[in-house]
Coordinates of C-alpha atoms and ligand atoms in Angstrom, one line a residue:
M982 CA 0.0 0.0 0.0
K983 CA 1.3 3.4 -0.9
Q984 CA 0.8 5.8 1.9
T985 CA 0.4 9.3 0.8
Q986 CA 1.3 12.1 3.2
S987 CA 0.4 15.6 2.6
P988 CA 2.1 18.4 4.5
S989 CA 0.3 19.9 7.5
R990 CA -0.2 23.6 7.3
A991 CA 2.9 24.2 9.6
E992 CA 5.0 21.9 7.5
R993 CA 4.0 23.6 4.4
S994 CA 5.0 27.0 5.5
G995 CA 8.1 26.0 7.4
Q996 CA 6.9 28.0 10.4
A997 CA 6.7 27.0 14.0
L998 CA 4.7 23.9 14.5
Y999 CA 3.3 25.2 17.7
K1000 CA 1.6 28.5 18.3
I1001 CA 4.2 29.8 20.7
P1002 CA 3.0 32.6 22.9
V1003 CA 5.4 35.3 21.8
Q1004 CA 5.5 37.0 25.2
L1005 CA 7.2 34.0 26.6
F1006 CA 10.2 34.6 24.4
S1007 CA 10.3 38.3 25.0
V1008 CA 11.5 37.9 28.6
K1009 CA 14.5 40.2 28.7
N1010 CA 16.0 38.8 31.9
E1011 CA 18.5 36.6 30.2
E1012 CA 19.7 39.2 27.8
V1013 CA 20.2 41.8 30.6
A1014 CA 22.0 39.2 32.8
R1015 CA 24.3 38.5 29.9
L1016 CA 25.1 42.1 29.3
L1017 CA 25.8 42.8 33.0
R1018 CA 28.0 39.8 33.3
E1019 CA 29.9 40.9 30.2
M1020 CA 30.4 44.3 31.7
G1021 CA 31.9 42.7 34.8
E1022 CA 34.2 40.6 32.5
L1023 CA 35.2 43.6 30.4
L1024 CA 36.1 45.6 33.5
E1025 CA 38.1 42.7 34.8
L1026 CA 39.9 42.4 31.5
Q1027 CA 40.9 46.0 31.8
G1028 CA 42.6 45.1 35.1
E1029 CA 39.8 46.4 37.3
S1030 CA 39.2 44.3 40.3
G1031 CA 37.1 44.0 43.5
F1032 CA 34.0 45.9 44.2
K1033 CA 32.8 47.1 40.8
V1034 CA 33.4 43.7 39.1
I1035 CA 31.7 41.8 41.9
A1036 CA 28.7 44.3 41.8
Y1037 CA 28.1 43.4 38.1
Q1038 CA 28.5 39.7 38.7
R1039 CA 26.1 39.8 41.6
A1040 CA 23.5 41.8 39.7
A1041 CA 23.8 39.5 36.7
R1042 CA 23.1 36.5 38.9
S1043 CA 20.1 38.0 40.6
V1044 CA 18.6 39.2 37.3
E1045 CA 19.1 35.7 35.9
S1046 CA 17.3 34.0 38.8
L1047 CA 14.6 36.6 39.0
K1048 CA 11.2 34.9 38.8
E1049 CA 9.4 37.9 37.4
D1050 CA 9.7 39.4 34.0
L1051 CA 12.2 42.2 34.2
E1052 CA 10.0 44.5 32.1
E1053 CA 7.3 44.0 34.6
V1054 CA 9.5 45.1 37.5
Y1055 CA 10.6 48.1 35.5
R1056 CA 7.0 49.1 34.8
R1057 CA 6.4 49.0 38.5
G1058 CA 9.5 51.2 39.1
K1059 CA 11.0 48.6 41.4
L1060 CA 14.3 47.7 39.7
E1061 CA 16.2 48.8 42.7
S1062 CA 14.4 46.2 44.9
I1063 CA 16.3 43.5 43.0
P1064 CA 19.1 42.2 45.2
G1065 CA 22.4 43.6 44.1
V1066 CA 20.8 46.2 41.8
G1067 CA 21.6 49.7 43.0
K1068 CA 20.9 53.0 41.4
A1069 CA 23.7 52.8 38.8
I1070 CA 22.9 49.4 37.6
A1071 CA 19.1 50.0 37.7
S1072 CA 19.6 53.0 35.3
K1073 CA 21.6 50.8 32.9
I1074 CA 18.8 48.2 33.0
S1075 CA 16.2 50.9 32.3
E1076 CA 18.4 52.2 29.4
F1077 CA 18.4 48.7 27.9
L1078 CA 14.7 48.3 28.2
E1079 CA 14.1 51.7 26.7
T1080 CA 16.7 51.8 23.9
G1081 CA 17.8 48.1 23.4
K1082 CA 21.4 48.9 24.4
I1083 CA 23.6 50.0 27.2
E1084 CA 26.0 52.7 26.2
A1085 CA 28.5 52.0 29.0
H1086 CA 28.6 48.4 27.8
D1087 CA 29.3 49.4 24.2
R1088 CA 32.0 51.8 25.4
L1089 CA 33.7 49.1 27.5
F1090 CA 33.6 46.9 24.5
R1091 CA 35.1 49.6 22.2
E1092 CA 37.9 50.3 24.8
T1093 CA 38.9 46.6 25.0
P1094 CA 41.4 45.4 22.3
P1095 CA 39.3 43.1 20.1
G1096 CA 41.6 40.2 20.6
M1097 CA 41.3 40.3 24.3
A1098 CA 37.5 40.0 24.3
E1099 CA 37.9 37.2 21.8
L1100 CA 40.2 35.3 24.2
L1101 CA 37.2 35.0 26.5
S1102 CA 35.6 32.8 24.0
I1103 CA 38.4 30.2 24.4
S1104 CA 36.9 27.6 26.8
G1105 CA 38.5 27.6 30.2
L1106 CA 39.8 31.2 30.0
G1107 CA 38.1 33.7 32.3
P1108 CA 38.8 37.4 32.5
K1109 CA 41.2 37.0 35.4
T1110 CA 43.5 34.7 33.5
V1111 CA 43.2 36.7 30.3
S1112 CA 44.1 39.9 32.2
M1113 CA 47.1 38.1 33.8
L1114 CA 48.3 36.7 30.4
H1115 CA 48.1 40.3 29.1
Q1116 CA 50.0 41.8 31.9
K1117 CA 52.8 39.1 32.2
L1118 CA 53.2 38.1 28.6
G1119 CA 51.7 40.9 26.6
V1120 CA 49.2 38.5 25.1
S1121 CA 46.3 40.3 23.5
S1122 CA 45.0 37.9 20.8
V1123 CA 44.4 34.2 20.3
E1124 CA 47.3 34.0 18.0
E1125 CA 49.7 35.5 20.5
L1126 CA 48.4 33.2 23.2
E1127 CA 49.0 30.2 20.9
Q1128 CA 52.6 31.3 20.3
A1129 CA 53.2 31.9 24.0
A1130 CA 51.8 28.4 24.9
R1131 CA 53.9 26.7 22.2
A1132 CA 57.0 28.5 23.5
H1133 CA 56.1 27.1 27.0
Q1134 CA 55.8 30.6 28.5
V1135 CA 52.4 30.0 29.9
R1136 CA 53.3 27.1 32.2
R1137 CA 55.7 29.3 34.2
L1138 CA 52.9 31.7 35.2
P1139 CA 51.3 31.6 38.6
R1140 CA 48.5 29.0 39.0
M1141 CA 49.5 27.5 35.6
G1142 CA 51.5 24.4 34.6
P1143 CA 52.2 22.0 31.8
T1144 CA 48.7 20.6 31.9
S1145 CA 46.9 23.9 31.8
E1146 CA 49.2 24.9 28.9
K1147 CA 48.2 21.8 27.0
N1148 CA 44.5 22.4 27.8
I1149 CA 44.8 25.9 26.4
L1150 CA 46.3 24.6 23.2
R1151 CA 43.6 22.0 22.8
A1152 CA 40.9 24.7 23.5
I1153 CA 42.5 26.9 20.8
E1154 CA 42.3 24.1 18.3
R1155 CA 38.6 23.6 19.0
W1156 CA 38.0 27.4 18.8
K1157 CA 39.6 27.5 15.4
K1158 CA 37.1 24.9 14.2
R1159 CA 34.0 26.8 15.3
S1160 CA 31.9 28.3 12.6
D1161 CA 30.2 31.6 12.0
R1162 CA 26.9 29.9 11.1
I1163 CA 23.8 31.1 13.0
P1164 CA 22.3 28.8 15.5
L1165 CA 18.7 27.7 14.8
G1166 CA 17.6 29.1 18.1
V1167 CA 18.7 32.6 17.0
A1168 CA 17.5 32.3 13.4
Q1169 CA 14.0 30.9 13.9
P1170 CA 12.7 33.7 16.2
L1171 CA 14.2 36.3 13.9
A1172 CA 12.6 34.7 10.9
E1173 CA 9.2 34.5 12.7
E1174 CA 9.4 38.2 13.5
I1175 CA 10.1 39.1 9.9
L1176 CA 7.4 36.7 8.6
G1177 CA 5.0 38.4 11.1
H1178 CA 5.7 41.8 9.4
L1179 CA 5.5 40.5 5.9
K1180 CA 2.2 38.7 6.6
K1181 CA 0.6 42.1 7.1
V1182 CA 1.9 43.6 3.9
E1183 CA -0.9 44.1 1.3
G1184 CA -0.7 42.0 -1.8
I1185 CA 1.3 39.2 -0.2
G1186 CA -0.3 35.8 -0.8
N1187 CA 1.8 32.8 -0.1
L1188 CA 4.7 33.2 2.3
T1189 CA 7.2 30.6 3.5
L1190 CA 10.6 30.0 4.8
A1191 CA 13.0 28.0 2.6
G1192 CA 16.6 26.9 2.8
S1193 CA 18.3 25.3 5.7
L1194 CA 16.0 27.0 8.2
R1195 CA 13.0 25.3 6.7
R1196 CA 14.9 22.0 6.9
G1197 CA 15.5 22.6 10.6
R1198 CA 19.3 22.4 10.4
E1199 CA 21.0 23.2 13.7
T1200 CA 22.8 26.2 12.2
V1201 CA 22.0 28.2 9.1
G1202 CA 24.0 30.3 6.8
D1203 CA 21.2 32.8 6.2
I1204 CA 17.4 33.1 6.3
D1205 CA 15.6 32.4 3.0
I1206 CA 12.1 33.6 2.5
L1207 CA 9.8 33.2 -0.5
A1208 CA 6.5 34.9 -1.2
T1209 CA 4.0 35.6 -3.9
S1210 CA 2.6 39.1 -4.3
T1211 CA 0.3 41.1 -6.5
E1212 CA 2.6 44.0 -6.0
P1213 CA 6.2 42.7 -5.9
A1214 CA 7.8 46.2 -5.7
A1215 CA 5.7 47.2 -2.7
A1216 CA 6.5 43.9 -1.0
I1217 CA 10.2 44.5 -1.4
R1218 CA 9.9 48.0 -0.2
A1219 CA 8.0 46.9 2.9
F1220 CA 10.6 44.2 3.5
V1221 CA 13.6 46.5 3.6
E1222 CA 11.7 48.9 5.8
I1223 CA 11.1 46.4 8.6
P1224 CA 12.4 48.0 11.8
A1225 CA 14.8 45.1 12.5
V1226 CA 16.6 45.7 9.2
E1227 CA 20.0 47.3 9.8
E1228 CA 21.5 47.2 6.4
V1229 CA 20.2 46.6 2.8
L1230 CA 22.7 44.6 0.8
M1231 CA 20.7 44.3 -2.4
K1232 CA 17.4 45.5 -3.6
G1233 CA 15.9 44.6 -6.9
P1234 CA 12.4 44.4 -8.4
T1235 CA 11.6 41.0 -7.0
K1236 CA 14.4 40.2 -4.7
A1237 CA 16.2 41.8 -1.7
S1238 CA 18.9 40.9 0.8
V1239 CA 19.2 42.6 4.2
I1240 CA 21.1 42.3 7.4
V1241 CA 19.4 41.9 10.8
D1242 CA 20.8 41.4 14.3
E1243 CA 24.3 42.6 13.2
T1244 CA 25.3 39.6 11.1
V1245 CA 22.3 37.7 10.0
Q1246 CA 21.5 37.8 6.2
V1247 CA 17.8 37.5 5.1
D1248 CA 16.9 37.0 1.5
L1249 CA 13.4 37.6 0.2
R1250 CA 12.3 36.5 -3.3
I1251 CA 8.9 37.3 -4.8
V1252 CA 7.8 34.5 -7.0
E1253 CA 5.1 34.1 -9.7
P1254 CA 2.2 32.2 -8.2
R1255 CA 2.0 29.5 -10.8
S1256 CA 5.7 28.5 -10.1
F1257 CA 5.5 28.8 -6.3
G1258 CA 5.7 25.1 -5.6
T1259 CA 8.6 24.5 -7.9
V1260 CA 10.6 27.5 -6.6
V1261 CA 9.9 26.6 -2.9
Q1262 CA 11.1 23.1 -3.6
Y1263 CA 14.3 24.4 -5.3
F1264 CA 15.2 27.0 -2.6
T1265 CA 14.4 24.6 0.3
G1266 CA 17.3 22.4 -0.9
S1267 CA 19.4 20.8 0.1
K1268 CA 21.6 21.1 -2.9
E1269 CA 22.3 17.3 -2.7
H1270 CA 18.6 16.6 -2.5
N1271 CA 18.0 18.8 -5.6
V1272 CA 20.7 17.1 -7.6
K1273 CA 19.1 13.7 -6.8
L1274 CA 15.7 15.0 -7.7
R1275 CA 16.9 16.3 -11.1
Q1276 CA 18.3 12.9 -11.8
V1277 CA 14.9 11.3 -11.1
A1278 CA 13.3 13.9 -13.4
L1279 CA 15.7 13.2 -16.2
S1280 CA 15.1 9.4 -15.9
K1281 CA 11.4 10.2 -16.4
G1282 CA 12.0 12.4 -19.4
Y1283 CA 11.9 15.8 -17.8
S1284 CA 14.4 18.6 -17.1
L1285 CA 13.8 20.3 -13.8
S1286 CA 14.7 24.0 -13.3
E1287 CA 14.1 26.5 -10.5
Y1288 CA 10.7 27.4 -12.0
S1289 CA 9.3 24.5 -14.0
L1290 CA 9.5 21.0 -15.2
T1291 CA 10.0 20.6 -19.0
R1292 CA 9.2 17.6 -21.0
V1293 CA 12.4 16.9 -22.9
A1294 CA 10.6 15.3 -25.9
N1295 CA 8.4 18.2 -26.8
G1296 CA 9.5 21.2 -24.7
E1297 CA 6.2 21.4 -22.9
E1298 CA 6.6 23.4 -19.7
L1299 CA 4.7 22.4 -16.5
F1300 CA 4.2 24.7 -13.5
F1301 CA 3.3 23.7 -10.0
D1302 CA 1.9 26.1 -7.4
R1303 CA 2.2 23.4 -4.7
E1304 CA 5.3 21.4 -3.8
E1305 CA 3.4 18.2 -3.4
D1306 CA 2.1 18.4 -6.9
L1307 CA 5.7 18.5 -8.3
Y1308 CA 6.8 15.5 -6.2
R1309 CA 3.6 13.7 -7.2
H1310 CA 4.2 14.4 -10.9
L1311 CA 7.7 12.8 -10.5
G1312 CA 6.0 9.7 -9.1
M1313 CA 6.9 10.2 -5.5
D1314 CA 5.4 11.2 -2.1
W1315 CA 5.9 14.7 -0.8
I1316 CA 9.1 14.7 1.4
P1317 CA 9.2 16.6 4.7
P1318 CA 11.9 19.3 4.4
E1319 CA 13.8 18.1 7.5
I1320 CA 15.0 14.9 5.7
R1321 CA 15.8 16.5 2.3
E1322 CA 19.5 15.7 2.6
D1323 CA 20.0 12.9 0.0
E1324 CA 20.2 10.3 2.7
G1325 CA 17.8 7.9 1.2
E1326 CA 14.6 10.0 1.3
V1327 CA 14.3 10.2 -2.5
E1328 CA 14.4 6.5 -2.9
A1329 CA 11.9 6.0 0.0
A1330 CA 9.6 8.6 -1.5
L1331 CA 9.7 6.8 -4.9
A1332 CA 9.0 3.5 -3.1
G1333 CA 6.2 5.0 -1.0
S1334 CA 8.0 4.0 2.2
L1335 CA 8.8 7.4 3.8
P1336 CA 8.5 7.4 7.6
K1337 CA 5.6 9.3 9.1
L1338 CA 7.7 11.7 11.1
V1339 CA 6.9 12.6 14.7
E1340 CA 5.2 16.0 15.3
V1341 CA 5.0 18.4 18.2
T1342 CA 1.5 17.4 18.9
D1343 CA 2.6 13.7 19.4
I1344 CA 4.6 14.8 22.5
K1345 CA 2.8 13.9 25.7
G1346 CA 5.2 15.2 28.3
D1347 CA 8.7 16.4 29.1
L1348 CA 11.0 14.2 31.0
H1349 CA 13.7 16.6 31.9
V1350 CA 13.0 20.0 33.4
H1351 CA 14.4 22.0 36.3
S1352 CA 12.7 24.0 39.0
D1353 CA 13.8 26.6 41.5
W1354 CA 14.7 23.6 43.8
S1355 CA 18.0 23.6 41.9
D1356 CA 19.0 26.1 39.2
G1357 CA 15.7 26.7 37.5
R1358 CA 14.0 30.0 37.6
H1359 CA 10.4 28.9 38.2
S1360 CA 8.5 26.9 40.8
I1361 CA 7.2 23.4 40.2
E1362 CA 3.7 24.8 40.2
D1363 CA 4.6 27.4 37.5
M1364 CA 6.3 24.8 35.3
V1365 CA 3.3 22.5 35.7
A1366 CA 0.8 25.2 34.7
T1367 CA 2.8 25.9 31.5
A1368 CA 3.1 22.2 30.7
K1369 CA -0.7 21.8 31.0
K1370 CA -1.2 24.7 28.6
L1371 CA 1.0 22.8 26.1
G1372 CA -1.5 19.9 26.4
Y1373 CA 1.0 17.6 28.2
E1374 CA -0.1 14.6 30.4
Y1375 CA 3.0 14.5 32.5
M1376 CA 6.3 16.2 33.3
A1377 CA 9.4 14.9 35.3
M1378 CA 10.9 17.4 37.6
C1379 CA 14.6 16.6 37.3
D1380 CA 16.7 18.8 39.4
H1381 CA 20.4 18.4 39.8
S1382 CA 22.2 16.1 42.2
P1383 CA 24.5 17.5 45.0
G1384 CA 27.7 17.0 43.0
L1385 CA 26.7 20.0 40.9
G1386 CA 27.2 22.5 43.7
I1387 CA 27.1 25.5 41.4
A1388 CA 23.7 24.5 40.2
N1389 CA 22.4 24.2 43.7
G1390 CA 22.0 20.4 43.4
L1391 CA 19.7 18.7 45.9
A1392 CA 21.2 16.9 48.9
E1393 CA 19.1 13.8 49.9
D1394 CA 17.0 15.5 52.6
R1395 CA 16.0 18.3 50.1
L1396 CA 15.2 15.7 47.4
K1397 CA 12.9 13.9 50.0
K1398 CA 11.2 17.1 50.8
K1399 CA 10.7 17.7 47.1
M1400 CA 9.2 14.3 46.7
E1401 CA 6.7 15.0 49.4
L1402 CA 5.7 18.3 47.8
I1403 CA 5.2 16.6 44.4
R1404 CA 3.0 13.9 46.0
S1405 CA 0.8 16.4 47.6
L1406 CA 0.6 18.5 44.4
N1407 CA -0.4 15.4 42.5
D1408 CA -3.3 14.8 44.9
S1409 CA -4.7 18.1 44.0
I1410 CA -4.4 18.1 40.2
E1411 CA -6.4 16.2 37.7
G1412 CA -5.4 14.7 34.3
F1413 CA -1.8 15.5 34.8
S1414 CA 1.1 13.7 36.6
I1415 CA 4.1 15.4 38.0
M1416 CA 6.8 12.8 38.1
V1417 CA 9.6 12.8 40.6
G1418 CA 12.8 12.9 38.6
T1419 CA 16.4 13.8 38.9
E1420 CA 19.2 14.7 36.6
V1421 CA 21.8 12.8 38.4
D1422 CA 25.4 13.5 37.7
I1423 CA 27.6 10.8 36.2
R1424 CA 30.8 11.2 38.1
A1425 CA 34.2 11.0 36.4
D1426 CA 34.5 7.3 37.5
G1427 CA 31.1 6.4 36.1
K1428 CA 29.4 6.2 39.5
L1429 CA 26.1 8.1 40.0
D1430 CA 25.9 11.1 42.3
Y1431 CA 23.0 9.5 44.4
P1432 CA 22.9 6.1 46.1
D1433 CA 20.5 3.5 44.5
E1434 CA 18.1 3.7 47.5
I1435 CA 17.4 7.3 46.5
L1436 CA 17.2 6.7 42.8
E1437 CA 14.8 3.9 43.4
Q1438 CA 12.3 6.3 44.8
C1439 CA 12.3 8.5 41.6
D1440 CA 9.8 7.8 38.8
V1441 CA 12.4 8.6 36.2
V1442 CA 16.2 9.1 36.3
V1443 CA 18.1 11.1 33.7
A1444 CA 21.9 10.7 34.0
S1445 CA 24.2 13.3 32.5
V1446 CA 27.9 14.2 32.3
H1447 CA 28.6 17.7 33.7
S1448 CA 32.3 17.5 34.6
A1449 CA 35.7 16.1 33.5
Y1450 CA 34.8 16.8 29.9
N1451 CA 38.4 16.2 28.7
Q1452 CA 38.6 12.5 29.5
R1453 CA 39.9 10.3 26.7
E1454 CA 37.4 8.6 24.5
R1455 CA 37.7 5.1 26.2
E1456 CA 37.3 6.5 29.6
M1457 CA 34.3 8.7 28.7
T1458 CA 32.6 5.9 26.8
N1459 CA 33.0 3.4 29.7
R1460 CA 31.8 6.1 32.1
I1461 CA 28.5 6.6 30.3
I1462 CA 28.0 2.9 29.7
S1463 CA 28.5 2.1 33.4
A1464 CA 25.8 4.7 34.2
M1465 CA 23.4 2.9 31.7
E1466 CA 24.1 -0.4 33.3
S1467 CA 22.5 0.9 36.5
E1468 CA 19.0 -0.5 37.0
E1469 CA 17.9 3.0 37.9
V1470 CA 19.0 5.1 34.9
D1471 CA 16.2 5.6 32.3
V1472 CA 17.7 8.3 30.0
I1473 CA 21.1 9.7 29.2
G1474 CA 20.9 13.5 29.2
H1475 CA 22.5 15.5 26.4
P1476 CA 24.7 12.5 25.4
T1477 CA 27.6 14.2 23.6
G1478 CA 27.8 17.4 25.8
R1479 CA 28.3 19.7 22.8
K1480 CA 27.1 23.3 22.9
I1481 CA 26.6 24.8 19.4
G1482 CA 29.2 27.4 18.7
E1483 CA 30.5 27.2 22.2
R1484 CA 31.9 23.7 23.1
E1485 CA 32.6 20.7 21.0
A1486 CA 31.3 17.3 22.0
Y1487 CA 33.5 15.4 24.4
E1488 CA 35.3 12.5 23.0
V1489 CA 33.0 9.5 23.1
D1490 CA 32.4 6.4 21.0
M1491 CA 28.7 7.0 20.4
E1492 CA 28.3 3.8 18.4
R1493 CA 29.3 1.7 21.5
V1494 CA 27.1 3.9 23.7
L1495 CA 24.1 3.3 21.5
E1496 CA 24.7 -0.5 21.4
A1497 CA 24.8 -0.4 25.2
A1498 CA 21.6 1.7 25.3
A1499 CA 19.8 -1.0 23.2
R1500 CA 21.1 -3.7 25.5
T1501 CA 20.2 -2.0 28.8
N1502 CA 16.8 -0.4 27.7
T1503 CA 18.1 3.0 28.3
A1504 CA 16.7 5.9 26.2
M1505 CA 18.9 8.6 24.7
E1506 CA 17.9 12.2 25.0
I1507 CA 17.4 14.6 22.2
N1508 CA 18.0 17.7 24.3
A1509 CA 15.8 20.4 22.7
H1510 CA 17.7 23.4 24.0
P1511 CA 18.6 25.2 20.8
S1512 CA 22.3 25.5 21.9
R1513 CA 22.4 21.7 22.5
L1514 CA 20.2 19.7 20.0
D1515 CA 22.1 16.7 21.4
L1516 CA 21.8 14.0 20.1
N1517 CA 21.7 15.5 16.6
G1518 CA 19.6 14.1 13.8
R1519 CA 22.2 11.8 12.5
W1520 CA 22.9 10.0 15.8
A1521 CA 19.2 9.9 16.5
R1522 CA 18.6 8.0 13.3
R1523 CA 21.4 5.6 14.2
A1524 CA 19.9 5.1 17.6
K1525 CA 16.5 4.3 16.0
E1526 CA 18.2 1.8 13.7
L1527 CA 19.6 0.0 16.8
G1528 CA 16.2 -0.1 18.5
V1529 CA 17.0 2.6 21.0
K1530 CA 14.2 4.9 22.2
L1531 CA 14.7 8.7 22.1
A1532 CA 13.4 11.1 24.7
I1533 CA 12.8 14.6 23.4
N1534 CA 13.3 16.8 26.4
T1535 CA 13.7 20.6 26.8
D1536 CA 15.9 20.7 29.9
A1537 CA 13.9 23.8 30.6
H1538 CA 15.2 26.1 33.4
S1539 CA 12.1 28.4 33.1
T1540 CA 8.6 28.2 31.8
C1541 CA 9.6 29.7 28.5
G1542 CA 12.3 27.0 28.2
L1543 CA 9.5 24.5 27.7
M1544 CA 8.8 26.0 24.2
A1545 CA 12.1 24.7 22.9
I1546 CA 10.3 21.3 22.4
E1547 CA 9.8 22.5 18.8
Y1548 CA 13.6 22.5 18.2
G1549 CA 13.9 19.0 19.6
V1550 CA 11.1 17.7 17.4
K1551 CA 12.7 19.2 14.3
T1552 CA 15.9 17.5 15.3
A1553 CA 14.1 14.2 15.8
R1554 CA 12.4 14.6 12.4
R1555 CA 15.9 15.1 10.9
G1556 CA 16.7 11.8 12.4
W1557 CA 13.7 10.2 10.6
L1558 CA 12.0 9.5 14.0
E1559 CA 8.4 8.4 14.1
K1560 CA 6.0 8.6 17.0
K1561 CA 6.8 5.1 18.1
D1562 CA 10.5 5.9 18.4
V1563 CA 9.9 8.6 21.0
L1564 CA 9.6 7.7 24.7
N1565 CA 7.7 10.8 25.7
A1566 CA 5.2 10.2 22.9
L1567 CA 3.8 7.4 25.1
G1568 CA 0.8 8.1 27.2
F1569 CA 1.5 8.2 31.0
A1570 CA 0.5 4.6 31.8
D1571 CA 2.6 3.1 28.9
L1572 CA 5.5 5.3 29.8
M1573 CA 5.5 4.0 33.4
K1574 CA 5.5 0.5 32.1
H1575 CA 8.4 1.2 29.8
L1576 CA 10.7 2.7 32.4
K1577 CA 13.1 0.4 34.2
R1578 CA 11.2 0.4 37.4
G1579 CA 7.8 -0.1 35.7
Ligands
DGT59 P1 22.8 27.6 4.4 O1 22.1 28.9 4.0 O2 24.2 27.6 4.1 O3 22.5 27.1 5.8 O4 22.2 26.4 3.4 P2 21.0 26.5 2.4 O5 20.6 25.1 2.1 O6 19.9 27.4 2.9 O7 21.6 27.1 1.1 P3 21.5 28.5 0.4 O8 20.9 29.6 1.2 O9 22.8 28.8 -0.3 O10 20.5 28.2 -0.8 C1 19.1 27.8 -0.6 C2 18.8 26.6 -1.4 O11 18.8 27.0 -2.8 C3 19.7 25.4 -1.2 O12 19.4 24.6 -0.2 C4 19.4 24.7 -2.5 C5 19.2 25.8 -3.5 N1 20.5 26.1 -4.2 C6 21.2 27.2 -4.1 N2 22.3 27.2 -4.9 C7 22.2 26.0 -5.6 C8 23.0 25.4 -6.6 O13 24.0 25.9 -7.0 N3 22.5 24.2 -7.0 C9 21.4 23.6 -6.6 N4 21.0 22.4 -7.1 N5 20.6 24.2 -5.6 C10 21.0 25.4 -5.1
CA60 CA1 20.1 29.5 3.4
CA61 CA1 20.3 32.2 0.8
ZN62 ZN1 19.3 19.5 32.9

């Protein structure tokens, strides 16, 4: 039987699959905390120490852990009631909320030699160390640091040695490999903001994302948008006048390119309605997928261009206003954008054997979220209220274990108190189950950071690596496998530890880990946080092949963090996952049966 799939409305447009309440993303707390922290760092780089630096760090921390929306506090005129925020810092916060920037921050940034600020992006280097390297060795760029380390000048400095020198060199190697591509979590909200403006422009008919963003890649080179319009010139004019646009790179009658958010390029093309489907298909890519599709077309006697399909025999030109009609004309099912990478999808579509990919609405709960019991911003009650709004049946409150001191991990007595609270909350809510969970640390030796008696009392246990990232591959692999061999561990959290644009994965033999996961009935996480997306699509697909279940979790540290599920689902779709491959697509009763203690 040939199953035909047609794209859902969200799939067709490449927009968010969920209706995300926009205000949840507009919380400015995190951005302000980052700027304040940076000001502290920049001051420290300039050799400033003590009081002023500490003041910024303190203010950053308390803004970050603030439960209320900062704009709300500002409207009530109560910024100075935030711990650590005095008059000076309050006025900087107001400035940011009013103008979108802090002049003093920009000035500090301008005064700092560019290379010095860049040194902070080398993992393991804080402002104190950078400032010392500058004073003692005159180092003010990554290149100079590399030279100094190779000449063994670094190991002679106070609090340094041969090991830290080697670690610096390794970190520089990783830094060199980082790319300037834009993380999905940055590009998607920007794109949605722009689409929101374009939607209101008169004359615009169809409107869609294309390119790597529509395919849900974890990073994108630029944002590609396609539209039809009865008045192309007016649409282009409206586009370049969107307030977020900082620079216009190119503006023609049906096409324009602009820059938003300092470095992000956005291309808009206005397309003839009758060709819309063909053009969308072409500009969605990937290039590799398009090459394969052109071969299929040729084998059926057509040549496929950006705009149309031409019958080679007689030159007849065919136009398609919908993508699915083009695919169908070539004898294949419509292919979801996330898997258009020439990794077998064209063959599957021709054979009618494409997977029915998991969707956001299949997700029944989140198995990894934090609360203010450890390092989360919101209470269990607040997290539950948001989860219910998302239509979930359950959520596992997984706070950190004590080993993670900086994240306020829970000692056993506090975990027990939390269990009691969850039990009593469960008694008072209907149609929703709060699960007792934990994100237990996998220590460097592979032991878990809670004794089994404690883990036994949890409904679900996520185990993750949060320390000793630079272990060798064998050691790290065995470390994770020994955690999976525990009767208590249900899920391995963010299995490779990578942070996009920030930190490479630790060295681990993922193939062996996945084999062990299949053997021990341990699920692997697809951490939906846009800077993690870990496992990635490729590993998720391999896990599925080996019969391993995947848990798509947000690792939310606040209510708005729960919205990241969409990024996790995109990643899962890139891994060809179906509903049946996803642990948290199970209803509550089935989930409990599947877990190791069930
Ligand atoms: P990116 O922006 O680097 O993340 O990746 P894409 O895939 O969005 O690439 P982009 O923006 O250069 O072009 C958008 C799509 O247009 C691409 O996925 C496929 C199509 N395309 C662009 N250039 C070519 C080409 O030279 N040959 C073919 N077959 N397709 C192309
Ligand atoms: Ca692109
Ligand atoms: Ca492009
Ligand atoms: Zn976590």
